[in-house]
Coordinates of C-alpha atoms in Angstrom, one line a residue:
M572 CA -16.8 -13.9 -140.2
N573 CA -16.4 -13.2 -143.9
H574 CA -19.4 -11.8 -145.8
I575 CA -20.8 -13.2 -149.0
L576 CA -22.6 -11.0 -151.6
L577 CA -24.5 -12.1 -154.7
I578 CA -24.1 -9.3 -157.3
T579 CA -25.9 -9.1 -160.6
L580 CA -25.6 -6.5 -163.4
S581 CA -27.8 -6.4 -166.5
G582 CA -28.2 -4.0 -169.4
P583 CA -26.6 -3.0 -172.7
D584 CA -23.5 -4.9 -173.4
R585 CA -20.2 -3.1 -174.3
S586 CA -16.5 -3.9 -174.1
G587 CA -14.8 -3.6 -170.8
I588 CA -17.7 -4.1 -168.4
T589 CA -16.3 -7.3 -166.8
A590 CA -12.9 -5.7 -166.4
A591 CA -14.4 -2.6 -164.8
V592 CA -16.6 -4.5 -162.4
T593 CA -13.8 -6.8 -161.2
G594 CA -11.6 -3.8 -160.9
V595 CA -14.0 -2.3 -158.4
L596 CA -14.1 -5.6 -156.5
A597 CA -10.3 -5.8 -156.5
R598 CA -10.0 -2.3 -155.0
H599 CA -12.3 -3.4 -152.2
G600 CA -10.6 -6.7 -151.4
G601 CA -13.3 -9.0 -153.0
N602 CA -12.7 -12.6 -153.8
V603 CA -14.7 -14.2 -156.6
L604 CA -16.4 -17.4 -155.5
D605 CA -18.4 -17.9 -158.6
I606 CA -19.0 -15.9 -161.9
G607 CA -21.3 -16.3 -164.8
Q608 CA -22.0 -14.1 -167.8
A609 CA -24.3 -14.3 -170.8
V610 CA -25.1 -11.9 -173.7
I611 CA -28.5 -12.3 -175.5
H612 CA -29.1 -9.9 -178.4
S613 CA -26.5 -7.3 -177.1
T614 CA -28.0 -7.4 -173.6
L615 CA -25.6 -8.4 -170.8
S616 CA -26.4 -10.5 -167.7
L617 CA -23.4 -10.7 -165.3
G618 CA -23.5 -12.5 -161.9
L619 CA -20.8 -12.7 -159.3
L620 CA -20.7 -14.4 -155.9
V621 CA -18.2 -12.4 -153.9
E622 CA -16.5 -13.0 -150.5
L623 CA -15.4 -10.0 -148.4
T624 CA -13.3 -10.2 -145.2
P625 CA -14.4 -8.3 -142.1
Q626 CA -11.8 -5.6 -142.6
H627 CA -13.4 -4.6 -145.9
D628 CA -16.4 -2.4 -146.1
G629 CA -19.3 -4.0 -148.0
T630 CA -21.3 -0.8 -148.0
A631 CA -18.5 1.1 -149.7
L632 CA -18.2 -1.7 -152.3
Q633 CA -21.9 -1.6 -153.1
S634 CA -21.8 2.2 -153.4
A635 CA -18.8 2.0 -155.8
L636 CA -20.6 -0.7 -157.9
Q637 CA -23.8 1.4 -158.0
A638 CA -21.8 4.4 -159.2
F639 CA -20.3 2.3 -162.0
A640 CA -23.7 0.8 -162.9
D641 CA -25.3 4.3 -163.1
E642 CA -22.5 5.5 -165.4
A643 CA -22.7 2.4 -167.6
G644 CA -26.5 2.4 -167.8
L645 CA -26.8 -1.0 -166.0
R646 CA -29.1 -2.3 -163.4
L647 CA -27.4 -3.5 -160.2
R648 CA -28.8 -5.9 -157.7
S649 CA -26.8 -7.1 -154.6
E650 CA -27.9 -9.2 -151.7
A651 CA -26.2 -10.9 -148.8
V652 CA -25.9 -14.7 -148.8
A653 CA -26.2 -16.5 -145.5
P654 CA -23.3 -18.9 -144.6
A655 CA -25.7 -21.8 -144.4
A656 CA -27.1 -21.1 -147.9
Y657 CA -23.5 -20.9 -149.2
G658 CA -22.7 -24.2 -147.6
E659 CA -25.7 -25.9 -149.3
W660 CA -24.5 -24.5 -152.6
V661 CA -21.0 -25.9 -152.1
E662 CA -22.4 -29.3 -151.2
A663 CA -24.5 -29.3 -154.4
Q664 CA -21.4 -29.5 -156.6
G665 CA -21.2 -33.2 -155.9
R666 CA -24.6 -33.9 -157.4
A667 CA -24.8 -35.6 -160.8
R668 CA -25.2 -33.2 -163.7
Y669 CA -27.0 -34.1 -166.9
I670 CA -27.1 -32.6 -170.4
I671 CA -30.4 -32.6 -172.2
T672 CA -30.2 -31.6 -175.9
L673 CA -33.3 -30.3 -177.6
L674 CA -33.2 -30.8 -181.4
A675 CA -35.8 -29.4 -183.8
R676 CA -36.2 -27.4 -187.0
K677 CA -37.2 -24.4 -184.9
I678 CA -37.3 -23.8 -181.1
T679 CA -40.6 -22.7 -179.7
A680 CA -41.6 -21.4 -176.2
E681 CA -43.9 -24.4 -175.8
Q682 CA -41.0 -26.8 -176.3
V683 CA -38.9 -25.0 -173.7
N684 CA -41.8 -24.7 -171.3
R685 CA -42.7 -28.4 -171.4
V686 CA -39.1 -29.6 -171.3
S687 CA -38.3 -27.5 -168.3
T688 CA -41.5 -28.6 -166.6
V689 CA -40.3 -32.2 -166.9
F690 CA -37.1 -31.2 -165.2
A691 CA -39.0 -29.6 -162.3
D692 CA -41.3 -32.6 -162.0
H693 CA -38.2 -34.8 -161.4
G694 CA -36.6 -32.3 -158.9
L695 CA -33.8 -31.2 -161.3
G696 CA -32.6 -27.6 -161.4
I697 CA -31.3 -25.9 -164.5
D698 CA -27.7 -24.7 -164.2
G699 CA -27.5 -23.3 -167.7
I700 CA -29.1 -23.1 -171.1
T701 CA -27.0 -22.7 -174.3
R702 CA -28.0 -22.3 -177.9
L703 CA -25.8 -24.4 -180.1
S704 CA -27.4 -23.7 -183.4
G705 CA -26.9 -20.6 -185.5
R706 CA -29.2 -17.6 -185.6
L707 CA -32.3 -18.1 -187.6
P708 CA -33.8 -15.3 -189.9
L709 CA -37.3 -14.0 -189.3
G710 CA -40.1 -15.3 -191.5
E711 CA -40.0 -18.5 -193.5
L712 CA -37.4 -21.0 -192.4
P713 CA -34.6 -21.9 -194.8
P714 CA -34.6 -25.4 -196.2
L715 CA -33.4 -28.0 -193.7
S716 CA -33.1 -25.5 -190.9
K717 CA -31.5 -26.7 -187.6
A718 CA -32.2 -25.5 -184.1
C719 CA -30.7 -26.8 -180.9
V720 CA -30.7 -25.8 -177.3
E721 CA -28.6 -27.5 -174.6
F722 CA -29.8 -27.6 -171.0
S723 CA -27.4 -28.4 -168.1
V724 CA -29.4 -29.7 -165.1
R725 CA -28.4 -30.9 -161.7
G726 CA -30.0 -32.8 -158.9
P727 CA -30.6 -36.2 -157.3
L728 CA -32.5 -38.1 -160.0
A729 CA -34.6 -40.6 -158.1
D730 CA -35.9 -42.6 -161.1
P731 CA -33.7 -42.2 -164.2
E732 CA -35.8 -44.6 -166.2
A733 CA -39.0 -42.6 -165.5
F734 CA -37.2 -39.4 -166.4
R735 CA -36.0 -40.8 -169.7
S736 CA -39.4 -42.2 -170.4
D737 CA -41.0 -38.8 -169.8
L738 CA -38.5 -37.2 -172.2
L739 CA -39.2 -39.8 -174.9
E740 CA -43.0 -39.3 -174.5
L741 CA -42.6 -35.5 -174.7
A742 CA -40.3 -35.7 -177.7
A743 CA -42.9 -37.7 -179.6
S744 CA -45.7 -35.3 -178.7
L745 CA -43.7 -32.2 -179.7
D746 CA -42.1 -33.8 -182.8
V747 CA -38.6 -33.0 -181.5
D748 CA -35.6 -35.0 -180.3
L749 CA -34.5 -34.9 -176.6
A750 CA -31.1 -36.5 -175.9
L751 CA -30.2 -37.2 -172.3
Q752 CA -26.5 -37.6 -171.3
Q753 CA -24.7 -37.7 -168.1
D754 CA -22.2 -34.8 -168.0
N755 CA -18.9 -36.7 -167.6
M756 CA -15.4 -36.4 -169.0
F757 CA -16.1 -38.7 -171.9
R758 CA -18.9 -36.6 -173.4
R759 CA -16.5 -34.1 -175.2
H760 CA -13.7 -36.6 -175.7
R761 CA -15.1 -39.2 -178.1
R762 CA -12.6 -40.5 -180.7
L763 CA -14.3 -43.0 -182.9
V764 CA -17.7 -43.0 -184.7
A765 CA -19.1 -46.1 -186.3
F766 CA -22.0 -45.9 -188.8
D767 CA -24.5 -48.4 -190.2
M768 CA -24.8 -47.7 -194.0
D769 CA -28.2 -48.4 -195.3
S770 CA -30.9 -45.9 -194.2
T771 CA -28.2 -44.3 -192.1
L772 CA -25.4 -42.9 -194.2
I773 CA -27.5 -43.4 -197.3
E774 CA -31.2 -42.9 -197.8
A775 CA -32.0 -46.4 -199.0
E776 CA -31.7 -50.1 -198.3
V777 CA -29.4 -51.3 -201.0
I778 CA -30.7 -54.8 -201.0
D779 CA -34.2 -53.4 -201.7
E780 CA -32.8 -51.5 -204.7
L781 CA -31.0 -54.6 -206.0
A782 CA -34.3 -56.5 -205.6
R783 CA -36.2 -54.0 -207.7
E784 CA -33.6 -54.4 -210.4
A785 CA -34.0 -58.2 -210.1
G786 CA -37.8 -58.0 -210.2
V787 CA -38.3 -59.3 -206.7
G788 CA -38.7 -56.0 -204.9
E789 CA -41.9 -56.7 -203.0
Q790 CA -40.7 -60.1 -201.6
V791 CA -37.4 -58.7 -200.4
A792 CA -38.8 -55.4 -199.1
E793 CA -41.2 -57.4 -196.9
I794 CA -38.4 -59.5 -195.4
T795 CA -36.2 -56.4 -194.9
E796 CA -38.9 -54.5 -193.0
R797 CA -39.6 -57.5 -190.7
A798 CA -35.8 -57.9 -190.1
M799 CA -35.4 -54.2 -189.3
R800 CA -38.3 -54.3 -186.8
G801 CA -36.5 -57.2 -185.1
E802 CA -39.2 -59.8 -186.0
L803 CA -36.7 -62.0 -187.9
D804 CA -33.2 -63.2 -187.3
F805 CA -31.0 -60.9 -189.4
S806 CA -28.6 -63.6 -190.8
E807 CA -31.4 -65.9 -191.8
S808 CA -33.4 -63.2 -193.4
F809 CA -30.3 -61.8 -195.1
R810 CA -29.5 -65.1 -196.8
A811 CA -33.1 -65.4 -197.9
R812 CA -33.1 -62.0 -199.5
V813 CA -29.7 -62.4 -201.2
G814 CA -30.9 -65.8 -202.6
L815 CA -33.7 -64.0 -204.4
L816 CA -31.1 -61.9 -206.3
K817 CA -29.7 -64.9 -208.1
G818 CA -29.0 -64.1 -211.8
L819 CA -28.9 -60.3 -211.4
P820 CA -26.2 -58.8 -213.8
E821 CA -23.2 -57.3 -212.1
S822 CA -23.8 -54.0 -214.1
A823 CA -26.9 -53.4 -211.9
L824 CA -24.6 -52.6 -208.9
E825 CA -23.0 -49.6 -210.7
T826 CA -26.4 -48.4 -211.9
I827 CA -27.8 -48.4 -208.3
A828 CA -24.6 -46.9 -206.8
G829 CA -25.0 -43.9 -209.2
R830 CA -28.5 -43.0 -207.8
L831 CA -27.9 -43.5 -204.1
Q832 CA -28.5 -40.4 -202.0
I833 CA -26.3 -39.4 -199.1
T834 CA -28.3 -38.8 -195.9
E835 CA -28.9 -35.2 -194.9
G836 CA -25.9 -33.9 -192.8
A837 CA -23.7 -36.9 -193.4
E838 CA -21.0 -35.2 -195.5
H839 CA -20.8 -32.2 -193.1
L840 CA -20.7 -34.5 -190.0
I841 CA -17.9 -36.7 -191.3
S842 CA -15.8 -33.8 -192.7
T843 CA -16.1 -32.1 -189.4
L844 CA -15.2 -35.3 -187.5
R845 CA -12.1 -35.7 -189.7
R846 CA -10.9 -32.2 -189.0
L847 CA -11.3 -32.8 -185.3
G848 CA -9.2 -36.0 -185.5
Y849 CA -11.9 -38.6 -185.1
R850 CA -11.6 -42.1 -186.6
T851 CA -14.7 -43.3 -188.6
A852 CA -16.0 -46.7 -189.6
I853 CA -18.8 -48.2 -191.7
L854 CA -20.2 -51.4 -190.1
S855 CA -22.9 -52.6 -192.5
G856 CA -25.1 -55.5 -193.0
G857 CA -25.2 -54.3 -196.7
F858 CA -22.6 -54.9 -199.3
T859 CA -18.9 -54.0 -199.6
Y860 CA -19.2 -52.7 -203.2
F861 CA -21.4 -49.8 -202.1
A862 CA -19.6 -49.3 -198.7
R863 CA -16.2 -48.9 -200.5
Q864 CA -17.6 -46.3 -202.8
L865 CA -19.0 -44.4 -199.8
Q866 CA -15.7 -44.8 -198.1
Q867 CA -13.9 -43.0 -201.0
R868 CA -16.5 -40.2 -201.2
L869 CA -16.7 -39.4 -197.5
G870 CA -13.1 -40.4 -196.3
I871 CA -14.1 -43.2 -194.0
D872 CA -11.2 -45.0 -192.2
H873 CA -12.6 -48.5 -191.8
V874 CA -15.2 -50.5 -193.7
Y875 CA -16.8 -53.9 -192.9
A876 CA -19.7 -55.2 -194.9
N877 CA -20.8 -58.3 -196.8
E878 CA -19.2 -59.5 -200.0
L879 CA -21.7 -60.3 -202.7
D880 CA -20.7 -63.4 -204.6
I881 CA -20.5 -62.7 -208.4
V882 CA -19.5 -65.3 -211.0
D883 CA -19.3 -64.7 -214.7
G884 CA -20.8 -61.3 -214.3
R885 CA -23.9 -62.4 -212.4
V886 CA -24.9 -62.5 -208.8
T887 CA -25.0 -66.1 -207.5
G888 CA -27.5 -65.5 -204.7
A889 CA -24.8 -66.0 -202.0
V890 CA -22.3 -64.0 -200.0
T891 CA -18.7 -64.9 -199.3
G892 CA -17.3 -64.9 -195.8
E893 CA -19.0 -64.3 -192.4
I894 CA -22.2 -62.3 -192.5
V895 CA -22.0 -58.9 -190.8
D896 CA -25.0 -59.2 -188.5
G897 CA -25.7 -57.4 -185.2
R898 CA -23.4 -59.6 -183.2
R899 CA -20.6 -59.2 -185.7
K900 CA -21.0 -55.4 -185.8
A901 CA -20.5 -55.3 -182.0
E902 CA -17.4 -57.5 -182.3
L903 CA -15.9 -55.4 -185.1
L904 CA -16.5 -52.2 -183.1
K905 CA -14.6 -53.7 -180.2
E906 CA -11.8 -54.8 -182.5
I907 CA -11.5 -51.4 -184.2
A908 CA -11.5 -49.5 -180.8
S909 CA -8.9 -51.9 -179.4
R910 CA -6.7 -51.5 -182.5
E911 CA -6.9 -47.7 -182.4
G912 CA -6.3 -47.6 -178.6
I913 CA -9.7 -46.1 -177.9
D914 CA -11.9 -46.8 -174.9
L915 CA -15.4 -47.9 -175.7
Q916 CA -16.7 -45.0 -173.7
Q917 CA -15.1 -42.8 -176.4
V918 CA -17.0 -44.5 -179.2
I919 CA -20.2 -43.4 -180.9
A920 CA -22.3 -45.9 -182.8
V921 CA -25.1 -44.8 -185.2
G922 CA -27.7 -47.0 -186.8
D923 CA -31.4 -47.5 -187.6
G924 CA -32.2 -51.2 -187.4
A925 CA -32.6 -53.9 -184.8
N926 CA -29.3 -55.4 -186.0
D927 CA -27.6 -52.2 -184.9
L928 CA -28.7 -52.5 -181.3
P929 CA -25.7 -54.7 -180.1
M930 CA -23.2 -52.0 -181.3
L931 CA -25.3 -49.2 -180.0
S932 CA -25.5 -50.8 -176.6
I933 CA -21.7 -51.2 -176.1
A934 CA -20.7 -47.7 -177.4
G935 CA -20.3 -44.8 -175.0
L936 CA -22.9 -43.0 -177.1
G937 CA -25.4 -45.1 -179.1
V938 CA -27.6 -43.1 -181.5
A939 CA -30.7 -44.5 -183.2
F940 CA -31.0 -42.4 -186.3
R941 CA -34.4 -42.1 -187.9
A942 CA -34.9 -45.6 -186.5
K943 CA -37.8 -48.1 -186.2
P944 CA -39.9 -47.8 -183.0
L945 CA -38.2 -50.8 -181.3
V946 CA -34.8 -49.3 -181.9
K947 CA -35.7 -45.9 -180.7
Q948 CA -37.1 -47.3 -177.5
S949 CA -34.0 -49.4 -176.9
A950 CA -31.2 -47.1 -177.9
E951 CA -29.7 -44.6 -175.5
Q952 CA -30.2 -41.6 -177.8
S953 CA -32.4 -41.0 -180.8
I954 CA -32.4 -38.5 -183.7
S955 CA -35.4 -38.3 -186.0
T956 CA -36.0 -34.6 -186.7
L957 CA -32.7 -33.4 -188.1
G958 CA -29.9 -34.8 -190.2
L959 CA -26.8 -36.8 -189.1
D960 CA -24.8 -33.7 -188.3
A961 CA -27.1 -33.2 -185.3
I962 CA -24.7 -35.6 -183.6
L963 CA -22.3 -32.7 -183.4
Y964 CA -24.7 -31.0 -181.0
L965 CA -24.7 -34.1 -178.8
L966 CA -21.0 -33.5 -178.5
G967 CA -21.6 -29.9 -177.5
I968 CA -20.1 -28.5 -180.7
S969 CA -22.0 -25.4 -181.7
D970 CA -22.5 -24.1 -185.3
R971 CA -20.1 -21.3 -184.5
Y972 CA -17.3 -23.7 -183.8
Q973 CA -18.2 -25.8 -186.8
Q974 CA -17.9 -22.7 -189.0
E975 CA -14.5 -21.8 -187.5
Q976 CA -13.2 -25.2 -188.6

């Protein structure tokens, strides 16, 4: 019967260690069943699961490995693996795997401890942990710092909803974001990202800005807030708010457009997506005038929003055409994906309000961004602590790869 050895080496990293170790294995007839390697702060950890046939001497192999380890200043550990244990390990590869992404301004030991405790409580084992964010300096954090660690976990998840609920509760208590995704082939092969505009791509609700210019700010802001919380029908509330803008001079639109702020991370996210070949869209319950300007600035491919009716240089208090509400956003997302030949599982939708939930729910990855409580609870994923470019971490794209682009 063949023998199986688990071999681990750790210590100072240098070039050629993996080549040297596998060279020793090759000379002793070893077959590599599994291999993993990580380097943290110039310290190597290398593990190999090795098969040896009966005609090969395991004792001679371990002696040769020990001699190499002593010469290289490494610590060697080897142990036999029982066939039954190996069989269980092989069977485990069919279990579902999940990716949990921890997003924060800074990663702390308490965060990792409490997150990994939730995994253990639900019977999940950690296969791997990867830092996706760049290295942070000591001392005071730089402005808008980003930190991200990705956990790969595996196991039979008896109650997915309870697991997700525990992660949401933990995220709230730690003031971090925890995104849960099933590790499948679509995760790293998205092709279309659709954004809401107001309070998502820009840090304002344009209709509230227009209302302040028209002197009806408080009335409109109250209606907007209730609509975003899902307490009012969007289309009905939208017509009521636009009606209050009657008489506003057209010049106010240009004034407001000049002071709108792009959301943290939006420019970096979209420029990166464009380099990677993604298609992008704005699906907004706001106004086309502002969406078109944003399209030109960011390089967005598709734009759908509401056309504010203007006659003789003044807002009439109406919109032309069909209102882009939640239902319409979902329809438009399907239409764009179909036209581009993209499966909905390859689509990401991002928004903050209740009227975004229909498109978030049909997208392969729906992200509630700095959203209202109702939306955060209903959406598949939520980002509140970092900027929009944290979406790149959900795709498994590290800072290092982003810089290479």
